[in-house]
């Protein structure tokens, strides 16, 4: 029996790219999804006269929604004329840096926050027809009507991620009503991006059936409402072994903090205000248990004297390949320099 392969890729929408997908029917004797293509002139990735872009499969898992032998195929985009990475393909650079610093065995865990929206752009969990809900407080990890909205989508998405075999490590309701989080990882720099993108696609696909829009906007509601981030937990093999390596990693990031912030997603200044569990975007700090710091070292990590650190700055709308590539480059680059001198 033939089966369906859903090819997923990242488009060229600015300022924040979107996921796209289309379906290829594969004969039952085809076990690896082949290279495919799409019309880049419809995705802001090519001009009409040279419209063909190439889809190269990079990560495949079973399709938990269609079930059976059907699969999801995460792809990277290549330029048809030379088969080189397309300018929108940030994965290629990430894979290169991962390879360069393979010895460091970098691991990442991403906490993807997002906001469920009605079609009219109001958050699910805000009163229908306008007005404001009661202030933040009871919603984070809450239970019960009036506190929680959209849990059926979360349940379905979580099970779908498990059925697909993704490394989902948890979920929780967030501080603003209608805002949720799931975590992917720990995984290597490139794999965490692949899996996060598949998980993002599944979430948007499932919410579609509920007529709910998933927003990765970093600050969907102005005012006294939390923004949405993608806290990035990271460790090298050295950090998993020594507290000193964790401090060195934080110091290395501190030396490059502005370059990172500029690549952590659109609208970061609106989210990292110094309020709502954030550090100001233009000021770097790190500390144990400090949710007002740029980087938090979890209390358990200080106690154990080893583990990982959490860069709290990446936005919900960040590109995971860019975030993991830059952290890997900076943390491992500094560690290598330290060894040589
Ligand atoms: P928080 O307390 O900030 O809400 P979460 O439990 O939501 O933390 O997320 C923590 C993330 O850190 C998870 O995705 C987990 O897989 C990841 N993680 C755990 N250990 C490591 C490690 N050694 N290196 C990188 N990531 C890790
Ligand atoms: Mn979390
Ligand atoms: Mn969170
Ligand atoms: Mn966190």
mmCIF file of C-alpha atoms and ligand atoms in Angstrom:
data_model
loop_
_atom_site.group_PDB
_atom_site.id
_atom_site.type_symbol
_atom_site.label_atom_id
_atom_site.label_comp_id
_atom_site.label_asym_id
_atom_site.label_seq_id
_atom_site.Cartn_x
_atom_site.Cartn_y
_atom_site.Cartn_z
ATOM 1 C CA UNK A 1 0.000 0.000 0.000
ATOM 2 C CA UNK A 2 1.209 3.485 -0.809
ATOM 3 C CA UNK A 3 1.700 5.856 2.131
ATOM 4 C CA UNK A 4 1.900 9.595 2.784
ATOM 5 C CA UNK A 5 5.009 11.626 3.576
ATOM 6 C CA UNK A 6 4.422 15.159 4.829
ATOM 7 C CA UNK A 7 7.442 17.251 3.778
ATOM 8 C CA UNK A 8 7.946 20.187 6.172
ATOM 9 C CA UNK A 9 10.275 23.153 5.579
ATOM 10 C CA UNK A 10 11.015 26.677 6.739
ATOM 11 C CA UNK A 11 10.004 29.424 4.314
ATOM 12 C CA UNK A 12 11.326 32.925 3.635
ATOM 13 C CA UNK A 13 8.642 34.994 5.367
ATOM 14 C CA UNK A 14 10.088 38.134 6.960
ATOM 15 C CA UNK A 15 10.839 39.065 9.602
ATOM 16 C CA UNK A 16 9.964 35.660 11.086
ATOM 17 C CA UNK A 17 9.867 32.580 8.808
ATOM 18 C CA UNK A 18 6.895 30.207 8.872
ATOM 19 C CA UNK A 19 6.594 26.469 8.431
ATOM 20 C CA UNK A 20 5.178 25.070 5.209
ATOM 21 C CA UNK A 21 4.386 21.511 4.216
ATOM 22 C CA UNK A 22 3.014 19.403 1.409
ATOM 23 C CA UNK A 23 2.296 15.739 0.900
ATOM 24 C CA UNK A 24 4.120 13.204 -1.242
ATOM 25 C CA UNK A 25 2.643 9.769 -1.846
ATOM 26 C CA UNK A 26 5.334 7.125 -1.665
ATOM 27 C CA UNK A 27 5.058 3.596 -3.052
ATOM 28 C CA UNK A 28 5.218 0.879 -0.417
ATOM 29 C CA UNK A 29 8.684 -0.236 -1.551
ATOM 30 C CA UNK A 30 10.154 3.257 -0.897
ATOM 31 C CA UNK A 31 11.770 3.263 2.544
ATOM 32 C CA UNK A 32 13.690 6.577 2.445
ATOM 33 C CA UNK A 33 11.876 9.744 1.373
ATOM 34 C CA UNK A 34 13.585 11.167 -1.727
ATOM 35 C CA UNK A 35 14.701 14.724 -2.455
ATOM 36 C CA UNK A 36 11.761 16.867 -3.617
ATOM 37 C CA UNK A 37 11.054 20.464 -4.605
ATOM 38 C CA UNK A 38 8.607 23.357 -4.324
ATOM 39 C CA UNK A 39 7.721 26.727 -5.799
ATOM 40 C CA UNK A 40 9.990 29.172 -3.978
ATOM 41 C CA UNK A 41 8.298 32.148 -5.617
ATOM 42 C CA UNK A 42 5.275 31.494 -3.388
ATOM 43 C CA UNK A 43 7.305 31.351 -0.160
ATOM 44 C CA UNK A 44 9.594 34.384 -0.554
ATOM 45 C CA UNK A 45 12.506 32.059 -1.401
ATOM 46 C CA UNK A 46 12.852 32.548 -5.172
ATOM 47 C CA UNK A 47 11.778 34.680 -8.106
ATOM 48 C CA UNK A 48 9.175 33.474 -10.586
ATOM 49 C CA UNK A 49 11.696 32.878 -13.369
ATOM 50 C CA UNK A 50 13.915 30.676 -11.164
ATOM 51 C CA UNK A 51 11.220 29.403 -8.874
ATOM 52 C CA UNK A 52 12.360 25.855 -8.078
ATOM 53 C CA UNK A 53 13.807 25.210 -4.635
ATOM 54 C CA UNK A 54 14.973 21.814 -3.401
ATOM 55 C CA UNK A 55 13.751 19.957 -0.313
ATOM 56 C CA UNK A 56 16.346 17.665 1.197
ATOM 57 C CA UNK A 57 15.033 15.378 3.970
ATOM 58 C CA UNK A 58 17.036 15.743 7.198
ATOM 59 C CA UNK A 59 14.815 14.159 9.871
ATOM 60 C CA UNK A 60 12.021 11.618 9.513
ATOM 61 C CA UNK A 61 9.555 10.317 12.088
ATOM 62 C CA UNK A 62 6.231 8.537 12.051
ATOM 63 C CA UNK A 63 3.195 10.733 11.454
ATOM 64 C CA UNK A 64 1.158 10.540 14.666
ATOM 65 C CA UNK A 65 -1.883 12.211 13.090
ATOM 66 C CA UNK A 66 -2.301 10.042 10.026
ATOM 67 C CA UNK A 67 -0.946 6.979 11.800
ATOM 68 C CA UNK A 68 -0.086 3.740 10.023
ATOM 69 C CA UNK A 69 3.035 3.794 7.833
ATOM 70 C CA UNK A 70 2.736 7.540 7.158
ATOM 71 C CA UNK A 71 5.674 9.799 8.002
ATOM 72 C CA UNK A 72 6.682 13.405 8.694
ATOM 73 C CA UNK A 73 9.793 14.576 6.864
ATOM 74 C CA UNK A 74 11.629 17.660 8.120
ATOM 75 C CA UNK A 75 13.625 19.166 5.240
ATOM 76 C CA UNK A 76 16.301 21.737 4.600
ATOM 77 C CA UNK A 77 16.039 24.007 1.560
ATOM 78 C CA UNK A 78 18.739 23.967 -1.153
ATOM 79 C CA UNK A 79 19.226 26.141 -4.234
ATOM 80 C CA UNK A 80 18.313 24.070 -7.320
ATOM 81 C CA UNK A 81 21.091 25.330 -9.584
ATOM 82 C CA UNK A 82 23.990 24.335 -7.321
ATOM 83 C CA UNK A 83 22.441 22.263 -4.508
ATOM 84 C CA UNK A 84 24.011 24.625 -1.946
ATOM 85 C CA UNK A 85 22.124 25.728 1.180
ATOM 86 C CA UNK A 86 19.495 28.372 0.397
ATOM 87 C CA UNK A 87 20.036 31.731 2.193
ATOM 88 C CA UNK A 88 17.025 30.878 4.424
ATOM 89 C CA UNK A 89 18.654 27.570 5.403
ATOM 90 C CA UNK A 90 20.150 28.240 8.829
ATOM 91 C CA UNK A 91 20.389 24.533 9.582
ATOM 92 C CA UNK A 92 23.415 23.980 7.333
ATOM 93 C CA UNK A 93 25.566 26.421 9.321
ATOM 94 C CA UNK A 94 24.381 24.835 12.574
ATOM 95 C CA UNK A 95 25.348 21.336 11.397
ATOM 96 C CA UNK A 96 28.777 22.648 10.417
ATOM 97 C CA UNK A 97 29.440 24.160 13.846
ATOM 98 C CA UNK A 98 28.140 21.031 15.552
ATOM 99 C CA UNK A 99 30.619 18.961 13.560
ATOM 100 C CA UNK A 100 33.492 21.353 14.275
ATOM 101 C CA UNK A 101 32.905 21.041 18.015
ATOM 102 C CA UNK A 102 31.717 17.423 18.050
ATOM 103 C CA UNK A 103 34.090 16.633 20.923
ATOM 104 C CA UNK A 104 32.200 19.055 23.188
ATOM 105 C CA UNK A 105 29.027 16.928 22.826
ATOM 106 C CA UNK A 106 26.764 19.967 23.217
ATOM 107 C CA UNK A 107 23.212 19.255 24.387
ATOM 108 C CA UNK A 108 20.228 21.602 24.231
ATOM 109 C CA UNK A 109 16.792 21.596 25.846
ATOM 110 C CA UNK A 110 14.368 24.191 24.461
ATOM 111 C CA UNK A 111 11.344 25.464 26.391
ATOM 112 C CA UNK A 112 8.982 26.536 23.634
ATOM 113 C CA UNK A 113 6.341 28.965 24.900
ATOM 114 C CA UNK A 114 3.434 29.972 22.688
ATOM 115 C CA UNK A 115 0.050 31.667 22.830
ATOM 116 C CA UNK A 116 -3.236 30.243 21.581
ATOM 117 C CA UNK A 117 -5.235 32.816 19.659
ATOM 118 C CA UNK A 118 -8.722 33.013 18.262
ATOM 119 C CA UNK A 119 -8.951 33.749 14.560
ATOM 120 C CA UNK A 120 -9.690 37.404 15.464
ATOM 121 C CA UNK A 121 -6.302 37.704 17.194
ATOM 122 C CA UNK A 122 -7.465 37.710 20.823
ATOM 123 C CA UNK A 123 -5.811 35.167 23.114
ATOM 124 C CA UNK A 124 -7.854 32.129 24.059
ATOM 125 C CA UNK A 125 -8.450 32.657 27.766
ATOM 126 C CA UNK A 126 -9.171 36.359 27.314
ATOM 127 C CA UNK A 127 -12.901 37.153 27.401
ATOM 128 C CA UNK A 128 -14.664 36.719 24.082
ATOM 129 C CA UNK A 129 -15.812 40.012 22.597
ATOM 130 C CA UNK A 130 -13.163 42.097 24.346
ATOM 131 C CA UNK A 131 -12.135 43.068 27.866
ATOM 132 C CA UNK A 132 -9.397 41.742 30.091
ATOM 133 C CA UNK A 133 -9.180 38.668 32.307
ATOM 134 C CA UNK A 134 -8.200 38.936 35.976
ATOM 135 C CA UNK A 135 -4.499 39.821 36.404
ATOM 136 C CA UNK A 136 -1.745 37.205 36.142
ATOM 137 C CA UNK A 137 -1.333 34.916 39.128
ATOM 138 C CA UNK A 138 -3.646 31.903 38.996
ATOM 139 C CA UNK A 139 -2.889 30.773 35.449
ATOM 140 C CA UNK A 140 0.677 29.387 35.617
ATOM 141 C CA UNK A 141 0.402 25.601 36.011
ATOM 142 C CA UNK A 142 -3.248 26.193 36.951
ATOM 143 C CA UNK A 143 -6.244 23.917 36.872
ATOM 144 C CA UNK A 144 -9.928 24.607 36.371
ATOM 145 C CA UNK A 145 -12.279 26.549 34.147
ATOM 146 C CA UNK A 146 -11.611 30.271 34.073
ATOM 147 C CA UNK A 147 -7.922 29.622 34.646
ATOM 148 C CA UNK A 148 -7.096 27.288 31.797
ATOM 149 C CA UNK A 149 -7.906 27.525 28.107
ATOM 150 C CA UNK A 150 -6.962 25.146 25.321
ATOM 151 C CA UNK A 151 -5.901 22.136 27.325
ATOM 152 C CA UNK A 152 -7.442 19.722 24.802
ATOM 153 C CA UNK A 153 -4.986 20.993 22.184
ATOM 154 C CA UNK A 154 -2.078 20.582 24.602
ATOM 155 C CA UNK A 155 -3.093 17.001 25.444
ATOM 156 C CA UNK A 156 -3.401 16.066 21.785
ATOM 157 C CA UNK A 157 -0.115 17.738 20.869
ATOM 158 C CA UNK A 158 1.831 16.124 23.698
ATOM 159 C CA UNK A 159 0.609 12.642 22.791
ATOM 160 C CA UNK A 160 1.336 13.328 19.118
ATOM 161 C CA UNK A 161 4.935 14.275 19.961
ATOM 162 C CA UNK A 162 5.336 11.090 22.005
ATOM 163 C CA UNK A 163 3.788 8.959 19.244
ATOM 164 C CA UNK A 164 6.123 10.549 16.698
ATOM 165 C CA UNK A 165 9.074 9.586 18.885
ATOM 166 C CA UNK A 166 10.160 13.165 19.587
ATOM 167 C CA UNK A 167 12.198 13.949 22.713
ATOM 168 C CA UNK A 168 9.450 15.976 24.381
ATOM 169 C CA UNK A 169 10.308 16.342 28.062
ATOM 170 C CA UNK A 170 7.290 18.176 29.504
ATOM 171 C CA UNK A 171 4.536 20.773 29.184
ATOM 172 C CA UNK A 172 2.986 23.444 31.397
ATOM 173 C CA UNK A 173 0.410 26.226 31.363
ATOM 174 C CA UNK A 174 2.108 29.627 31.422
ATOM 175 C CA UNK A 175 1.676 32.885 33.327
ATOM 176 C CA UNK A 176 -0.599 34.610 30.810
ATOM 177 C CA UNK A 177 -3.967 32.954 30.139
ATOM 178 C CA UNK A 178 -3.904 31.026 26.849
ATOM 179 C CA UNK A 179 -0.118 30.747 27.015
ATOM 180 C CA UNK A 180 1.544 27.319 27.226
ATOM 181 C CA UNK A 181 4.951 25.668 27.006
ATOM 182 C CA UNK A 182 6.433 22.386 25.861
ATOM 183 C CA UNK A 183 10.055 21.330 26.117
ATOM 184 C CA UNK A 184 12.147 19.442 23.558
ATOM 185 C CA UNK A 185 15.494 17.911 24.475
ATOM 186 C CA UNK A 186 18.116 17.362 25.553
ATOM 187 C CA UNK A 187 19.467 16.790 22.039
ATOM 188 C CA UNK A 188 22.435 17.912 19.946
ATOM 189 C CA UNK A 189 22.459 21.418 18.387
ATOM 190 C CA UNK A 190 21.006 20.391 15.018
ATOM 191 C CA UNK A 191 18.682 17.618 16.174
ATOM 192 C CA UNK A 192 17.016 19.892 18.725
ATOM 193 C CA UNK A 193 16.145 22.323 15.929
ATOM 194 C CA UNK A 194 14.803 19.545 13.706
ATOM 195 C CA UNK A 195 12.596 18.188 16.473
ATOM 196 C CA UNK A 196 11.446 21.609 17.638
ATOM 197 C CA UNK A 197 10.337 22.432 14.107
ATOM 198 C CA UNK A 198 8.393 19.179 13.804
ATOM 199 C CA UNK A 199 6.800 19.834 17.209
ATOM 200 C CA UNK A 200 5.895 23.391 16.156
ATOM 201 C CA UNK A 201 4.353 22.046 12.957
ATOM 202 C CA UNK A 202 2.331 19.410 14.845
ATOM 203 C CA UNK A 203 1.065 22.060 17.249
ATOM 204 C CA UNK A 204 -0.113 24.360 14.484
ATOM 205 C CA UNK A 205 -1.623 21.444 12.554
ATOM 206 C CA UNK A 206 -3.574 20.157 15.584
ATOM 207 C CA UNK A 207 -4.758 23.636 16.607
ATOM 208 C CA UNK A 208 -6.023 24.138 13.051
ATOM 209 C CA UNK A 209 -8.744 21.540 13.771
ATOM 210 C CA UNK A 210 -9.885 23.664 16.743
ATOM 211 C CA UNK A 211 -9.860 26.866 14.693
ATOM 212 C CA UNK A 212 -7.121 28.111 17.015
ATOM 213 C CA UNK A 213 -4.030 29.975 15.799
ATOM 214 C CA UNK A 214 -0.692 29.268 17.485
ATOM 215 C CA UNK A 215 1.276 32.469 17.932
ATOM 216 C CA UNK A 216 5.017 32.451 18.597
ATOM 217 C CA UNK A 217 4.943 36.237 18.986
ATOM 218 C CA UNK A 218 7.398 37.285 21.700
ATOM 219 C CA UNK A 219 5.009 39.796 23.302
ATOM 220 C CA UNK A 220 1.499 39.104 22.030
ATOM 221 C CA UNK A 221 -0.199 41.324 24.637
ATOM 222 C CA UNK A 222 1.350 44.646 25.562
ATOM 223 C CA UNK A 223 1.133 45.782 29.168
ATOM 224 C CA UNK A 224 1.219 43.700 32.302
ATOM 225 C CA UNK A 225 1.276 40.306 30.593
ATOM 226 C CA UNK A 226 4.222 37.949 30.283
ATOM 227 C CA UNK A 227 5.843 37.546 26.895
ATOM 228 C CA UNK A 228 6.664 34.210 25.272
ATOM 229 C CA UNK A 229 10.211 32.905 25.227
ATOM 230 C CA UNK A 230 12.208 29.876 24.271
ATOM 231 C CA UNK A 231 14.528 29.394 27.247
ATOM 232 C CA UNK A 232 17.558 27.542 25.961
ATOM 233 C CA UNK A 233 19.186 25.058 28.330
ATOM 234 C CA UNK A 234 22.639 24.029 27.209
ATOM 235 C CA UNK A 235 25.609 21.978 28.317
ATOM 236 C CA UNK A 236 28.900 20.682 27.011
ATOM 237 C CA UNK A 237 30.441 17.478 28.263
ATOM 238 C CA UNK A 238 32.729 19.681 30.394
ATOM 239 C CA UNK A 239 29.751 21.556 31.906
ATOM 240 C CA UNK A 240 28.089 18.247 32.741
ATOM 241 C CA UNK A 241 31.233 17.449 34.690
ATOM 242 C CA UNK A 242 32.320 20.699 36.368
ATOM 243 C CA UNK A 243 30.877 23.908 37.782
ATOM 244 C CA UNK A 244 33.930 25.834 36.609
ATOM 245 C CA UNK A 245 33.057 25.010 32.990
ATOM 246 C CA UNK A 246 29.539 26.366 33.584
ATOM 247 C CA UNK A 247 30.909 29.669 34.875
ATOM 248 C CA UNK A 248 33.359 29.864 31.940
ATOM 249 C CA UNK A 249 30.458 29.310 29.520
ATOM 250 C CA UNK A 250 28.441 32.118 31.161
ATOM 251 C CA UNK A 251 31.446 34.453 30.998
ATOM 252 C CA UNK A 252 32.013 33.638 27.312
ATOM 253 C CA UNK A 253 28.381 34.386 26.551
ATOM 254 C CA UNK A 254 28.615 37.605 28.536
ATOM 255 C CA UNK A 255 31.412 38.777 26.247
ATOM 256 C CA UNK A 256 29.149 38.273 23.217
ATOM 257 C CA UNK A 257 25.788 39.105 24.729
ATOM 258 C CA UNK A 258 24.709 41.748 22.245
ATOM 259 C CA UNK A 259 25.460 39.616 19.180
ATOM 260 C CA UNK A 260 23.324 36.860 20.673
ATOM 261 C CA UNK A 261 20.400 39.091 21.635
ATOM 262 C CA UNK A 262 20.296 40.417 18.070
ATOM 263 C CA UNK A 263 19.782 36.870 16.804
ATOM 264 C CA UNK A 264 17.313 35.607 19.393
ATOM 265 C CA UNK A 265 14.134 36.549 17.530
ATOM 266 C CA UNK A 266 12.121 39.549 16.392
ATOM 267 C CA UNK A 267 10.763 41.938 19.040
ATOM 268 C CA UNK A 268 13.194 40.932 21.792
ATOM 269 C CA UNK A 269 13.355 44.498 23.197
ATOM 270 C CA UNK A 270 9.586 44.396 23.807
ATOM 271 C CA UNK A 271 9.876 41.153 25.755
ATOM 272 C CA UNK A 272 13.151 41.550 27.675
ATOM 273 C CA UNK A 273 12.136 44.631 29.617
ATOM 274 C CA UNK A 274 13.481 43.669 33.027
ATOM 275 C CA UNK A 275 9.877 42.942 34.101
ATOM 276 C CA UNK A 276 7.898 39.686 33.928
ATOM 277 C CA UNK A 277 10.774 37.344 34.809
ATOM 278 C CA UNK A 278 13.202 38.815 32.289
ATOM 279 C CA UNK A 279 16.503 40.644 32.346
ATOM 280 C CA UNK A 280 16.757 43.867 30.292
ATOM 281 C CA UNK A 281 17.804 43.001 26.726
ATOM 282 C CA UNK A 282 20.817 45.362 26.834
ATOM 283 C CA UNK A 283 22.247 44.195 30.156
ATOM 284 C CA UNK A 284 23.920 40.847 30.738
ATOM 285 C CA UNK A 285 23.834 38.961 34.022
ATOM 286 C CA UNK A 286 23.852 35.427 35.326
ATOM 287 C CA UNK A 287 22.972 33.911 38.655
ATOM 288 C CA UNK A 288 21.833 30.853 40.545
ATOM 289 C CA UNK A 289 18.029 30.439 40.614
ATOM 290 C CA UNK A 290 17.686 33.981 39.253
ATOM 291 C CA UNK A 291 14.726 34.320 36.886
ATOM 292 C CA UNK A 292 15.560 37.993 36.502
ATOM 293 C CA UNK A 293 18.988 37.161 35.042
ATOM 294 C CA UNK A 294 19.934 36.666 31.388
ATOM 295 C CA UNK A 295 21.303 33.235 32.255
ATOM 296 C CA UNK A 296 20.008 31.184 35.160
ATOM 297 C CA UNK A 297 22.012 28.402 36.749
ATOM 298 C CA UNK A 298 19.445 26.031 38.291
ATOM 299 C CA UNK A 299 19.852 25.542 42.074
ATOM 300 C CA UNK A 300 20.266 21.797 41.600
ATOM 301 C CA UNK A 301 23.209 22.454 39.263
ATOM 302 C CA UNK A 302 24.956 24.604 41.871
ATOM 303 C CA UNK A 303 24.290 21.930 44.480
ATOM 304 C CA UNK A 304 25.618 19.132 42.258
ATOM 305 C CA UNK A 305 28.538 21.271 41.078
ATOM 306 C CA UNK A 306 27.801 20.327 37.465
ATOM 307 C CA UNK A 307 25.046 20.194 34.862
ATOM 308 C CA UNK A 308 23.808 22.936 32.547
ATOM 309 C CA UNK A 309 22.797 26.590 32.280
ATOM 310 C CA UNK A 310 19.666 28.276 30.947
ATOM 311 C CA UNK A 311 19.852 31.221 28.566
ATOM 312 C CA UNK A 312 16.465 32.813 29.256
ATOM 313 C CA UNK A 313 16.651 35.362 26.464
ATOM 314 C CA UNK A 314 15.692 33.609 23.194
ATOM 315 C CA UNK A 315 12.190 34.545 22.033
ATOM 316 C CA UNK A 316 9.391 32.090 21.302
ATOM 317 C CA UNK A 317 9.803 33.131 17.664
ATOM 318 C CA UNK A 318 13.543 32.375 17.576
ATOM 319 C CA UNK A 319 15.239 30.186 15.003
ATOM 320 C CA UNK A 320 16.454 27.199 17.055
ATOM 321 C CA UNK A 321 19.273 26.384 14.591
ATOM 322 C CA UNK A 322 20.686 29.903 14.943
ATOM 323 C CA UNK A 323 20.378 29.919 18.732
ATOM 324 C CA UNK A 324 22.091 26.538 19.209
ATOM 325 C CA UNK A 325 24.749 27.320 16.593
ATOM 326 C CA UNK A 326 25.734 30.615 18.219
ATOM 327 C CA UNK A 327 25.810 29.225 21.761
ATOM 328 C CA UNK A 328 27.863 26.233 20.586
ATOM 329 C CA UNK A 329 30.269 28.497 18.708
ATOM 330 C CA UNK A 330 30.778 30.861 21.641
ATOM 331 C CA UNK A 331 30.928 28.293 24.444
ATOM 332 C CA UNK A 332 33.148 25.824 22.580
ATOM 333 C CA UNK A 333 35.259 28.534 20.939
ATOM 334 C CA UNK A 334 36.110 30.001 24.331
ATOM 335 C CA UNK A 335 36.830 26.558 25.798
ATOM 336 C CA UNK A 336 39.193 25.703 22.916
ATOM 337 C CA UNK A 337 41.038 29.031 23.271
ATOM 338 C CA UNK A 338 41.396 28.427 26.992
ATOM 339 C CA UNK A 339 43.031 25.062 26.332
ATOM 340 C CA UNK A 340 45.531 26.378 23.777
ATOM 341 C CA UNK A 341 46.835 29.386 25.734
HETATM 342 P P1 LIG B 1 12.374 25.483 33.845
HETATM 343 O O1 LIG B 1 12.601 25.141 35.276
HETATM 344 O O2 LIG B 1 13.267 26.585 33.388
HETATM 345 O O3 LIG B 1 10.927 25.728 33.519
HETATM 346 P P2 LIG B 1 12.076 23.080 32.170
HETATM 347 O O4 LIG B 1 11.875 21.878 33.002
HETATM 348 O O5 LIG B 1 10.885 23.655 31.505
HETATM 349 O O6 LIG B 1 12.884 24.181 33.031
HETATM 350 O O7 LIG B 1 13.118 22.750 30.998
HETATM 351 C C1 LIG B 1 14.398 22.289 31.236
HETATM 352 C C2 LIG B 1 14.995 21.753 29.937
HETATM 353 O O8 LIG B 1 16.380 21.509 30.132
HETATM 354 C C3 LIG B 1 14.377 20.446 29.444
HETATM 355 O O9 LIG B 1 14.104 20.535 28.058
HETATM 356 C C4 LIG B 1 15.501 19.435 29.671
HETATM 357 O O10 LIG B 1 15.474 18.416 28.714
HETATM 358 C C5 LIG B 1 16.732 20.314 29.495
HETATM 359 N N1 LIG B 1 17.954 19.780 30.088
HETATM 360 C C6 LIG B 1 18.099 19.005 31.189
HETATM 361 N N2 LIG B 1 19.383 18.682 31.395
HETATM 362 C C7 LIG B 1 20.081 19.269 30.400
HETATM 363 C C8 LIG B 1 21.477 19.318 30.060
HETATM 364 N N3 LIG B 1 22.414 18.704 30.790
HETATM 365 N N4 LIG B 1 21.829 20.028 28.960
HETATM 366 C C9 LIG B 1 20.921 20.667 28.235
HETATM 367 N N5 LIG B 1 19.617 20.659 28.501
HETATM 368 C C10 LIG B 1 19.193 19.980 29.575
HETATM 369 MN MN1 LIG B 2 10.002 25.602 31.652
HETATM 370 MN MN1 LIG B 3 8.111 28.931 30.751
HETATM 371 MN MN1 LIG B 4 12.965 28.066 31.887
#
